[in-house]
Structures are given as structure tokens and as C-alpha cells.
Short mmCIF file of C-alpha atoms in Angstrom, two decimals:
data_model
loop_
_atom_site.label_atom_id
_atom_site.label_comp_id
_atom_site.label_asym_id
_atom_site.label_seq_id
_atom_site.Cartn_x
_atom_site.Cartn_y
_atom_site.Cartn_z
CA MET A 16 0.00 0.00 0.00
CA LYS A 17 1.05 3.52 -0.68
CA PHE A 18 0.15 6.68 1.17
CA SER A 19 -1.48 9.62 -0.51
CA PRO A 20 0.63 10.87 -3.45
CA LEU A 21 2.01 13.95 -1.66
CA VAL A 22 3.04 12.03 1.48
CA ASP A 23 4.68 9.36 -0.71
CA GLU A 24 6.47 12.04 -2.66
CA LEU A 25 7.75 13.66 0.56
CA ILE A 26 9.11 10.30 1.79
CA GLN A 27 10.77 9.63 -1.58
CA SER A 28 12.26 13.14 -1.77
CA LEU A 29 13.76 12.93 1.73
CA ARG A 30 15.91 10.05 0.49
CA CYS A 31 18.06 12.52 -1.45
CA LEU A 32 19.66 13.41 1.91
CA PRO A 33 22.85 11.46 2.63
CA GLY A 34 22.46 8.55 5.04
CA VAL A 35 18.65 8.56 4.82
CA GLY A 36 17.10 5.23 3.79
CA PRO A 37 13.42 4.35 3.29
CA LYS A 38 12.72 3.84 7.00
CA SER A 39 14.41 7.06 8.17
CA ALA A 40 12.71 9.00 5.39
CA GLN A 41 9.35 7.71 6.55
CA ARG A 42 10.17 8.59 10.15
CA MET A 43 11.26 12.10 9.17
CA ALA A 44 8.14 12.68 7.06
CA PHE A 45 5.79 11.55 9.84
CA HIS A 46 7.71 13.53 12.45
CA LEU A 47 7.39 16.72 10.39
CA LEU A 48 3.71 16.13 9.63
CA GLU A 49 2.83 15.22 13.22
CA ARG A 50 4.90 17.54 15.31
CA GLY A 51 7.06 19.80 13.18
CA ARG A 52 4.99 21.65 10.61
CA PRO A 53 6.28 25.18 11.31
CA ALA A 54 9.88 23.90 11.39
CA GLY A 55 9.25 21.89 8.23
CA LYS A 56 7.87 24.93 6.44
CA ALA A 57 10.87 26.99 7.52
CA LEU A 58 13.25 24.22 6.37
CA ALA A 59 11.52 23.99 2.99
CA ASP A 60 11.81 27.74 2.55
CA VAL A 61 15.48 27.95 3.57
CA MET A 62 16.38 24.91 1.48
CA GLY A 63 14.68 26.33 -1.59
CA ARG A 64 16.48 29.64 -1.20
CA ALA A 65 19.84 28.03 -0.44
CA MET A 66 19.66 25.74 -3.47
CA SER A 67 19.14 28.66 -5.83
CA GLU A 68 21.06 31.49 -4.11
CA VAL A 69 24.19 29.93 -2.59
CA GLY A 70 27.11 30.20 -4.96
CA HIS A 71 30.85 30.35 -4.48
CA CYS A 72 33.04 33.04 -2.96
CA ARG A 73 34.74 35.01 -5.75
CA SER A 74 38.04 34.84 -3.90
CA CYS A 75 38.23 31.43 -2.16
CA ARG A 76 35.44 29.37 -3.78
CA THR A 77 33.75 28.31 -0.54
CA PHE A 78 29.95 28.35 -0.32
CA THR A 79 28.34 31.74 0.13
CA GLU A 80 25.30 33.56 -1.14
CA GLN A 81 27.26 36.81 -1.16
CA GLU A 82 30.05 37.78 -3.48
CA LEU A 83 32.74 37.24 -0.82
CA CYS A 84 32.54 34.82 2.11
CA PRO A 85 32.79 36.29 5.65
CA ILE A 86 36.50 35.38 5.90
CA CYS A 87 37.55 36.86 2.55
CA ASP A 88 35.37 39.87 3.30
CA SER A 89 36.88 40.54 6.75
CA SER A 90 39.33 43.40 6.92
CA ARG A 91 41.65 41.39 9.18
CA ARG A 92 41.82 38.10 7.31
CA GLY A 93 40.75 38.92 3.76
CA LYS A 94 44.15 40.31 2.85
CA SER A 95 46.20 37.81 4.88
CA ASP A 96 49.46 36.73 3.20
CA THR A 97 48.88 33.08 4.20
CA ILE A 98 46.57 30.89 2.16
CA CYS A 99 45.49 27.44 3.30
CA VAL A 100 44.37 25.15 0.46
CA VAL A 101 41.65 22.64 1.39
CA GLU A 102 39.46 20.28 -0.58
CA THR A 103 35.97 21.12 0.73
CA PRO A 104 34.06 23.83 2.63
CA ALA A 105 33.64 21.30 5.47
CA ASP A 106 37.45 21.28 5.86
CA VAL A 107 37.32 25.06 6.36
CA LEU A 108 34.82 24.54 9.15
CA ALA A 109 37.00 21.84 10.79
CA ILE A 110 40.07 24.10 10.76
CA GLU A 111 38.09 27.13 11.97
CA ALA A 112 36.74 25.06 14.87
CA GLY A 113 40.32 24.88 16.18
CA GLY A 114 40.73 28.63 15.94
CA HIS A 115 44.53 28.45 15.49
CA PHE A 116 44.69 29.57 11.86
CA SER A 117 44.09 33.21 11.08
CA GLY A 118 44.91 33.34 7.38
CA ARG A 119 42.53 32.86 4.50
CA TYR A 120 41.51 29.76 2.57
CA PHE A 121 41.31 28.47 -0.93
CA VAL A 122 38.74 25.74 -1.46
CA LEU A 123 39.40 23.34 -4.36
CA LEU A 124 35.92 21.73 -4.17
CA GLY A 125 37.50 18.36 -4.94
CA HIS A 126 40.87 16.89 -5.84
CA LEU A 127 42.65 16.06 -9.09
CA SER A 128 41.01 12.97 -10.52
CA PRO A 129 41.56 12.74 -14.30
CA LEU A 130 39.39 9.61 -14.61
CA ASP A 131 36.40 11.55 -13.25
CA GLY A 132 37.17 14.52 -15.48
CA VAL A 133 38.43 16.68 -12.61
CA GLY A 134 41.46 18.61 -13.84
CA PRO A 135 43.21 21.84 -12.75
CA GLU A 136 40.46 23.98 -14.31
CA GLU A 137 37.68 22.29 -12.24
CA LEU A 138 39.69 22.98 -9.07
CA GLY A 139 40.00 26.67 -9.92
CA LEU A 140 43.79 26.54 -9.98
CA SER A 141 43.98 29.45 -12.40
CA LEU A 142 42.18 31.58 -9.79
CA LEU A 143 44.65 30.37 -7.15
CA GLU A 144 47.53 31.23 -9.50
CA GLU A 145 46.11 34.75 -9.88
CA HIS A 146 46.29 35.15 -6.09
CA LEU A 147 49.90 33.89 -6.09
CA ALA A 148 50.90 36.08 -9.06
CA GLY A 149 49.41 39.11 -7.33
CA GLY A 150 52.40 39.09 -4.97
CA GLU A 151 50.29 39.37 -1.80
CA VAL A 152 50.88 35.78 -0.72
CA SER A 153 53.95 34.75 1.24
CA GLU A 154 52.98 31.26 2.39
CA LEU A 155 50.82 28.52 0.94
CA ILE A 156 49.77 25.75 3.35
CA LEU A 157 48.57 22.63 1.55
CA ALA A 158 45.92 20.95 3.71
CA THR A 159 44.44 18.54 1.18
CA ASN A 160 43.49 15.13 2.54
CA PRO A 161 46.26 12.60 3.16
CA THR A 162 45.02 10.33 0.36
CA VAL A 163 46.67 9.42 -2.95
CA GLU A 164 44.56 12.01 -4.80
CA GLY A 165 44.99 14.61 -2.07
CA ASP A 166 48.76 14.16 -2.10
CA ALA A 167 48.89 14.32 -5.91
CA THR A 168 46.84 17.53 -5.82
CA ALA A 169 49.16 19.03 -3.20
CA HIS A 170 52.23 18.21 -5.31
CA TYR A 171 50.62 19.69 -8.42
CA ILE A 172 49.79 22.92 -6.61
CA ALA A 173 53.27 23.07 -5.05
CA ASP A 174 54.76 22.89 -8.57
CA ILE A 175 52.69 25.91 -9.61
CA ALA A 176 53.52 27.89 -6.45
CA ARG A 177 57.28 27.31 -6.83
CA ARG A 178 57.24 29.66 -9.82
CA TYR A 179 56.38 32.56 -7.52
CA GLN A 180 58.99 32.34 -4.71
CA ILE A 181 56.43 31.49 -2.07
CA ASN A 182 56.94 29.40 1.06
CA ILE A 183 55.09 26.17 0.49
CA SER A 184 54.23 23.77 3.32
CA ARG A 185 52.14 20.66 3.78
CA ILE A 186 50.33 20.01 7.08
CA ALA A 187 52.06 17.39 9.24
CA HIS A 188 50.99 13.77 9.18
CA GLY A 189 51.57 11.63 12.22
CA VAL A 190 50.02 10.10 15.31
CA PRO A 191 46.83 11.97 16.28
CA VAL A 192 46.74 13.45 19.79
CA GLY A 193 44.89 11.14 22.16
CA GLY A 194 45.53 8.17 19.86
CA GLU A 195 47.43 5.11 20.99
CA LEU A 196 50.49 3.96 19.04
CA GLU A 197 49.20 0.40 19.19
CA TYR A 198 46.19 1.28 17.04
CA VAL A 199 47.85 3.61 14.55
CA ASP A 200 48.35 2.21 11.04
CA SER A 201 51.89 1.57 9.80
CA THR A 202 51.86 4.26 7.08
CA THR A 203 50.92 6.93 9.61
CA LEU A 204 53.59 5.64 11.99
CA ALA A 205 56.19 5.74 9.21
CA LEU A 206 55.18 9.35 8.45
CA ALA A 207 55.38 10.19 12.16
CA PHE A 208 58.97 8.92 12.24
CA THR A 209 59.95 10.66 9.00
CA GLY A 210 58.48 13.93 10.23
CA ARG A 211 60.02 13.75 13.71
CA GLN A 212 61.06 17.08 15.21
CA SER A 213 64.11 17.68 17.37
CA LEU A 214 63.42 18.73 20.95
CA MET B 21 33.65 30.91 12.59
CA LYS B 22 30.30 30.78 10.91
CA PHE B 23 29.46 30.25 7.28
CA SER B 24 27.48 32.72 5.27
CA PRO B 25 24.08 33.41 6.88
CA LEU B 26 22.05 31.35 4.41
CA VAL B 27 24.32 28.27 4.67
CA ASP B 28 24.26 28.54 8.47
CA GLU B 29 20.50 28.83 8.41
CA LEU B 30 20.22 25.74 6.19
CA ILE B 31 22.42 23.72 8.60
CA GLN B 32 20.38 24.93 11.58
CA SER B 33 17.05 24.22 9.89
CA LEU B 34 18.03 20.66 8.95
CA ARG B 35 18.31 19.91 12.65
CA CYS B 36 14.51 19.91 12.92
CA LEU B 37 14.63 16.46 11.31
CA PRO B 38 14.60 13.62 13.86
CA GLY B 39 17.99 12.00 14.49
CA VAL B 40 19.92 14.81 12.80
CA GLY B 41 22.58 16.45 14.97
CA PRO B 42 24.94 19.32 14.13
CA LYS B 43 27.43 17.13 12.26
CA SER B 44 24.82 15.30 10.15
CA ALA B 45 23.06 18.57 9.39
CA GLN B 46 26.33 20.02 8.12
CA ARG B 47 26.99 16.91 6.03
CA MET B 48 23.49 17.06 4.55
CA ALA B 49 23.76 20.75 3.74
CA PHE B 50 27.13 20.34 2.00
CA HIS B 51 25.96 17.24 0.17
CA LEU B 52 22.94 19.11 -1.20
CA LEU B 53 24.97 22.19 -2.12
CA GLU B 54 27.79 20.21 -3.74
CA ARG B 55 26.05 17.38 -5.51
CA GLY B 56 22.31 17.50 -5.02
CA ARG B 57 20.91 20.90 -5.98
CA PRO B 58 18.09 19.67 -8.26
CA ALA B 59 17.08 17.03 -5.68
CA GLY B 60 17.32 19.63 -2.91
CA LYS B 61 15.11 22.02 -4.86
CA ALA B 62 12.56 19.27 -5.44
CA LEU B 63 12.65 18.30 -1.75
CA ALA B 64 12.15 21.91 -0.68
CA ASP B 65 9.18 22.21 -3.00
CA VAL B 66 7.53 18.94 -1.93
CA MET B 67 8.18 19.66 1.75
CA GLY B 68 6.65 23.10 1.50
CA ARG B 69 3.56 21.75 -0.22
CA ALA B 70 3.21 18.78 2.15
CA MET B 71 3.47 20.97 5.26
CA SER B 72 0.60 23.16 4.13
CA GLU B 73 -1.57 20.74 2.14
CA VAL B 74 -1.47 17.40 3.96
CA GLY B 75 -4.36 17.09 6.37
CA HIS B 76 -6.25 14.14 7.79
CA CYS B 77 -8.61 11.68 6.13
CA ARG B 78 -12.20 12.60 6.94
CA SER B 79 -12.99 8.98 7.71
CA CYS B 80 -9.91 7.42 9.32
CA ARG B 81 -7.72 10.40 10.31
CA THR B 82 -4.54 9.19 8.59
CA PHE B 83 -2.42 11.69 6.65
CA THR B 84 -3.68 12.64 3.23
CA GLU B 85 -3.90 15.77 1.12
CA GLN B 86 -7.23 14.59 -0.23
CA GLU B 87 -10.53 14.37 1.59
CA LEU B 88 -10.33 10.59 1.89
CA CYS B 89 -7.17 8.50 2.00
CA PRO B 90 -6.66 5.86 -0.73
CA ILE B 91 -7.91 3.06 1.55
CA CYS B 92 -11.10 4.81 2.70
CA ASP B 93 -11.65 5.95 -0.88
CA SER B 94 -11.31 2.47 -2.42
CA SER B 95 -14.57 0.79 -3.39
CA ARG B 96 -13.34 -2.57 -2.03
CA ARG B 97 -12.04 -1.48 1.38
CA GLY B 98 -13.70 1.84 2.09
CA LYS B 99 -16.94 0.17 3.21
CA SER B 100 -15.33 -2.83 4.92
CA ASP B 101 -17.11 -3.96 8.10
CA THR B 102 -13.81 -4.47 9.92
CA ILE B 103 -11.98 -1.52 11.43
CA CYS B 104 -8.47 -1.76 12.80
CA VAL B 105 -7.59 0.93 15.35
CA VAL B 106 -3.93 2.02 15.38
CA GLU B 107 -2.01 4.83 17.05
CA THR B 108 -0.11 6.35 14.12
CA PRO B 109 -0.08 6.47 10.31
CA ALA B 110 3.24 4.59 10.44
CA ASP B 111 1.38 1.66 12.04
CA VAL B 112 -0.95 1.59 9.04
CA LEU B 113 2.09 1.31 6.79
CA ALA B 114 3.55 -1.53 8.89
CA ILE B 115 0.31 -3.53 8.76
CA GLU B 116 -0.17 -2.86 5.05
CA ALA B 117 3.37 -4.10 4.39
CA GLY B 118 2.17 -7.55 5.53
CA GLY B 119 -0.78 -7.45 3.15
CA HIS B 120 -2.90 -9.76 5.34
CA PHE B 121 -5.47 -7.21 6.48
CA SER B 122 -8.07 -6.04 4.00
CA GLY B 123 -10.35 -3.96 6.22
CA ARG B 124 -10.07 -0.27 6.91
CA TYR B 125 -8.28 1.66 9.62
CA PHE B 126 -8.91 4.25 12.26
CA VAL B 127 -5.86 6.27 13.27
CA LEU B 128 -5.89 7.75 16.78
CA LEU B 129 -2.81 9.94 16.19
CA GLY B 130 -1.67 9.22 19.74
CA HIS B 131 -2.87 7.43 22.85
CA LEU B 132 -4.77 8.47 25.97
CA SER B 133 -2.43 10.48 28.13
CA PRO B 134 -4.31 12.80 30.51
CA LEU B 135 -1.10 14.33 31.87
CA ASP B 136 -0.20 15.54 28.37
CA GLY B 137 -3.74 16.77 27.77
CA VAL B 138 -4.59 13.96 25.35
CA GLY B 139 -8.15 12.84 26.03
CA PRO B 140 -10.84 11.03 24.01
CA GLU B 141 -11.57 14.16 21.95
CA GLU B 142 -7.96 14.52 20.79
CA LEU B 143 -8.02 10.89 19.61
CA GLY B 144 -11.17 11.48 17.54
CA LEU B 145 -13.14 8.88 19.48
CA SER B 146 -16.42 10.66 18.75
CA LEU B 147 -15.71 10.15 15.02
CA LEU B 148 -14.97 6.47 15.71
CA GLU B 149 -18.19 6.19 17.66
CA GLU B 150 -20.08 7.64 14.68
CA HIS B 151 -18.68 4.83 12.53
CA LEU B 152 -19.75 2.25 15.13
CA ALA B 153 -23.20 3.79 15.59
CA GLY B 154 -23.69 3.75 11.81
CA GLY B 155 -24.20 -0.02 12.02
CA GLU B 156 -21.75 -0.80 9.22
CA VAL B 157 -19.05 -2.17 11.49
CA SER B 158 -19.07 -5.77 12.66
CA GLU B 159 -15.55 -6.13 14.08
CA LEU B 160 -13.17 -3.72 15.77
CA ILE B 161 -9.55 -4.86 15.99
CA LEU B 162 -7.57 -2.90 18.59
CA ALA B 163 -3.95 -2.69 17.41
CA THR B 164 -2.64 0.01 19.74
CA ASN B 165 0.90 -0.48 21.01
CA PRO B 166 1.46 -3.00 23.84
CA THR B 167 2.40 -0.25 26.30
CA VAL B 168 0.60 0.92 29.42
CA GLU B 169 -0.95 3.86 27.52
CA GLY B 170 -1.75 1.74 24.47
CA ASP B 171 -3.47 -0.89 26.61
CA ALA B 172 -5.44 1.75 28.52
CA THR B 173 -6.54 3.30 25.23
CA ALA B 174 -7.60 -0.11 23.90
CA HIS B 175 -9.67 -0.78 27.03
CA TYR B 176 -11.29 2.65 26.82
CA ILE B 177 -12.28 2.10 23.18
CA ALA B 178 -13.52 -1.42 23.92
CA ASP B 179 -15.84 0.04 26.57
CA ILE B 180 -17.31 2.40 23.97
CA ALA B 181 -17.68 -0.32 21.33
CA ARG B 182 -19.46 -2.72 23.70
CA ARG B 183 -22.51 -0.42 23.56
CA TYR B 184 -22.98 -1.30 19.89
CA GLN B 185 -22.90 -5.14 19.84
CA ILE B 186 -19.68 -5.29 17.88
CA ASN B 187 -17.02 -8.01 17.99
CA ILE B 188 -14.03 -6.48 19.69
CA SER B 189 -10.58 -8.04 19.53
CA ARG B 190 -7.06 -7.10 20.54
CA ILE B 191 -4.07 -8.23 18.44
CA ALA B 192 -2.13 -11.14 20.00
CA HIS B 193 0.95 -10.52 22.09
CA GLY B 194 3.56 -13.23 22.32
CA VAL B 195 6.92 -14.45 21.09
CA PRO B 196 7.76 -12.84 17.71
CA VAL B 197 8.43 -15.24 14.82
CA GLY B 198 12.16 -15.76 14.35
CA GLY B 199 12.82 -14.71 17.94
CA GLU B 200 14.50 -16.95 20.45
CA LEU B 201 12.76 -17.73 23.74
CA GLU B 202 16.03 -17.13 25.58
CA TYR B 203 16.00 -13.44 24.61
CA VAL B 204 12.28 -12.71 25.05
CA ASP B 205 11.37 -10.61 28.11
CA SER B 206 9.35 -12.23 30.87
CA THR B 207 6.18 -10.13 30.37
CA THR B 208 5.99 -11.14 26.72
CA LEU B 209 6.60 -14.78 27.67
CA ALA B 210 3.83 -14.59 30.28
CA LEU B 211 1.46 -13.15 27.64
CA ALA B 212 2.51 -15.90 25.21
CA PHE B 213 1.54 -18.55 27.79
CA THR B 214 -1.74 -16.84 28.70
CA GLY B 215 -2.67 -16.51 25.04
CA ARG B 216 -1.72 -20.08 24.06
CA GLN B 217 -3.87 -21.71 21.42
CA SER B 218 -4.88 -25.37 21.33
CA LEU B 219 -3.55 -27.38 18.38
#
């Protein structure tokens, strides 16, 4: 048996959210209909606006509905001479949660993956090169993910940045704080030894 | 740091969905913005319409945007003389998934709970009584949840139905098929013994 068309359609549509299967979708739909109509209406409105209005920051490519994101637009950080290159807007949020970095970002929105048709142009590397050529950047921190593709992307960007006499660094890889050596994989351990720092 | 206002608002609004915390909301928002804009737009549209258009079936109180739900509207089942009383529309879906019941439903949209201000009127029992008084109903199956409130509600409804010479039954409680006796709680086991059937 199916519900009324509109209720069915709501359950089906909710499955476009990541991690939501048929049962969760049904639970969400009934929850909204039973106890969350004002919140559901507000969500529908915000989602509709966000889907059509949110674009990318002209300077760093993160998500924003304005021309510049709050960081690029801030007088303190927007002209910072340190740029941190990350793969996704969520990475920006993770780094900002720490509060230790006060430069600006450049968001690739992916990583080099020729088989999927993702090349330098898709990652906005010409825009990044404009920033570097502008002479306002003194350090480029490559914080792409420690995966094969992330590493390849970091090396590719480092090759570009070398043309402009800029300090280039890659974030450290090693044993995470609070982790136990016993449970750390061998590649990470090897990197932790290679990257050891004198005391 | 916060994102742009609209992205923040989207993340916040997604938290109205059950089981969605700050991290999942963020993941959902980024997923929609990065890879699911058409689906997100469609979801926003359907959700908006469902929140304002979906009401309750005039006959059985389940969710529908029409006057009668598909079951009450069907020529085969809409006039059935057997009514199954359940607490929520999701219960209807669970019973329909089995496909063994071909009568119609009555959805209470809750259970008696005086402390929360849920009395007979909130459960639409006067509408149910109209059905019973109409003389078209020969059996009432009480399928409220096997909880204290569900049982109390079932007893209350049975008291009403007894005035109309109608067969009243409660669904069986016992050991679920595929379950192992070892792991069944003692109350359920006691009910399984009380409700034993001769072979």
C-alpha cells in the first residue's frame, strides 16, 4: 500500500539526503507532519532559497550567497598573506573550529582525478595562481586530505607555487593526539617517524 | 567561525529532522549544495507543499492531502465492516506491508495520556463512535501499542464499542516469529503462555 501521493512524494524526496534510507525517510516525514509543521515549512523555505542562491566566494570558492565569504570579506583576514588550500568547505569549518589559523583559505571543491574529469580547471587553480601572481601571498599551506589524490593535488599545486617564490608547506601527518600507538596504522607511523622534530 | 548566513540557516534548519545532529546537518547541507541541488530544490518544493496541504482523512484520520485516504476511498475497502484501530499512520504502513489485512483503519494519532492533555476528543473517538453507531461495522480490531498507555486506550475504546454489539478483539501478544525464547522478556513470555492456542 502507498500513502497519498504527496506524502509518498515527501518520503521519496527525503531520500536525497545522505544517510537517509526508506525507513528514516518515513520517520522524518511523519515527524514533520505530526509535530514539526512550522519547522518543516521553515526548512523547505530555507532549502529552496539556499539551493538557488548559494554560490561560491569570488576569492576562495567556498559556499556563500554573497560575493565574498565572511573570511575573505573581513578586513583582518581577507588580505592575509597566508593561504590554506583545502578540498571542501567542510574542511574550512573543521580548521576554523580549532581557531589556530588566522589566514585565509582556498577551497578546491574536490581533488585532481583525471578519470572523473576533474582537472586543474575544475579545481579553480587558475584563480589560485592569480592570487599567487598578485604578490600578496607569502605562504601557501597545503591541507588537502592525506590520500593518494589529495597528495597528488598538493604536489601539483606546489609545482605551480614554486614559480612565484612562495613558502610552500604541507600540514604534518603523524600520530593523532589522544591516539594510541598500538592502534595507529603503519603508514601513519612511518610518516610520524619521517616527520620527527628535534626537541 | 560561521558560514554565510544562508548556509548557516540551512544547517540549523536541517536539525529539525529527527535524528539529525549538528554534524549530520552540516553533512546534509554540504551534500545538497555540492552534488544535489536539483534534488534539494525538489525536496524543498515537496516539503513546503506537504506541510501546508497534507491534512487528515475525513474517515480514518490518517495523513492525506485529499478528503479521503486511498484506503477509505477504495470501493473494495472503504466500506469494509472491519476496522483496525492504530495509534499512528506509520502503524498503518507496517500492517499494510504484511498485506494480510483487508479492512479499513482508524488512526488515533496518539494514545490516551491525561497528563499531556490527550483525552478522548484529541483521539477522535467521537468520530470512531459515529462509525460504530452507523451499524456498518461488525468487528473492531484494537492494534494500539502493547504499552501501558496503548493498553489503557484499547480498554477505553472497547468500553465504547461494547454499547454497539460489535465483535471487539485485541491483536495477540507473544513471542515474535524468528525470535529466540532465551531473549524474550518475561512479560511477553507470560502473555505468550496466557494466550496459548490449542492445536
